[in-house]
PDB file of C-alpha atoms in Angstrom:
ATOM      1  CA  MET A   1     -45.719 -36.970  25.167  1.00 68.00           C
ATOM      2  CA  SER A   2     -41.989 -36.697  24.634  1.00 87.00           C
ATOM      3  CA  PHE A   3     -39.865 -33.673  25.486  1.00 87.00           C
ATOM      4  CA  CYS A   4     -39.249 -32.912  21.800  1.00 88.00           C
ATOM      5  CA  ASP A   5     -42.979 -32.897  21.013  1.00 92.00           C
ATOM      6  CA  ARG A   6     -43.677 -30.526  23.872  1.00 94.00           C
ATOM      7  CA  TRP A   7     -40.900 -28.156  22.762  1.00 95.00           C
ATOM      8  CA  LEU A   8     -42.265 -28.156  19.205  1.00 94.00           C
ATOM      9  CA  ILE A   9     -45.752 -27.222  20.410  1.00 95.00           C
ATOM     10  CA  VAL A  10     -44.394 -24.398  22.587  1.00 96.00           C
ATOM     11  CA  ALA A  11     -42.295 -23.034  19.719  1.00 96.00           C
ATOM     12  CA  PHE A  12     -45.266 -23.294  17.336  1.00 96.00           C
ATOM     13  CA  ARG A  13     -47.542 -21.437  19.756  1.00 96.00           C
ATOM     14  CA  PHE A  14     -44.918 -18.739  20.278  1.00 96.00           C
ATOM     15  CA  PHE A  15     -44.538 -18.302  16.512  1.00 95.00           C
ATOM     16  CA  LEU A  16     -48.309 -18.142  16.048  1.00 94.00           C
ATOM     17  CA  SER A  17     -48.752 -15.436  18.686  1.00 95.00           C
ATOM     18  CA  LEU A  18     -45.853 -13.423  17.239  1.00 94.00           C
ATOM     19  CA  SER A  19     -47.138 -13.592  13.659  1.00 93.00           C
ATOM     20  CA  GLY A  20     -50.657 -12.868  14.894  1.00 92.00           C
ATOM     21  CA  ARG A  21     -49.528  -9.696  16.625  1.00 92.00           C
ATOM     22  CA  PHE A  22     -47.526  -8.661  13.574  1.00 92.00           C
ATOM     23  CA  LEU A  23     -50.508  -9.195  11.254  1.00 90.00           C
ATOM     24  CA  ILE A  24     -52.799  -7.235  13.577  1.00 89.00           C
ATOM     25  CA  GLN A  25     -50.283  -4.369  13.714  1.00 90.00           C
ATOM     26  CA  VAL A  26     -49.944  -4.308   9.915  1.00 88.00           C
ATOM     27  CA  GLY A  27     -53.730  -4.422   9.522  1.00 87.00           C
ATOM     28  CA  ILE A  28     -54.193  -1.481  11.899  1.00 87.00           C
ATOM     29  CA  ASN A  29     -51.514   0.542  10.106  1.00 88.00           C
ATOM     30  CA  GLU A  30     -52.969  -0.140   6.649  1.00 87.00           C
ATOM     31  CA  GLY A  31     -56.484   0.592   7.888  1.00 86.00           C
ATOM     32  CA  SER A  32     -55.473   3.940   9.383  1.00 87.00           C
ATOM     33  CA  ASP A  33     -53.604   4.848   6.184  1.00 87.00           C
ATOM     34  CA  GLN A  34     -56.731   4.191   4.100  1.00 85.00           C
ATOM     35  CA  TYR A  35     -58.799   6.166   6.614  1.00 82.00           C
ATOM     36  CA  ARG A  36     -56.456   9.152   6.348  1.00 82.00           C
ATOM     37  CA  ALA A  37     -56.487   8.959   2.543  1.00 86.00           C
ATOM     38  CA  ARG A  38     -60.290   8.955   2.589  1.00 86.00           C
ATOM     39  CA  LEU A  39     -60.349  11.990   4.883  1.00 84.00           C
ATOM     40  CA  SER A  40     -57.945  13.970   2.708  1.00 86.00           C
ATOM     41  CA  VAL A  41     -59.930  13.139  -0.455  1.00 81.00           C
ATOM     42  CA  SER A  42     -63.249  14.353   0.992  1.00 69.00           C
TER      43      SER A  42
END
């Protein structure tokens, strides 16, 4: 495995974990917004 390949894999993993956290955060925020809307309607 060359140095460049290893760096690419590390960067890819870092990007995946970052985007994963971002998606989870957005999902939680949207979910809580819908939950609040449902509470205010009922």
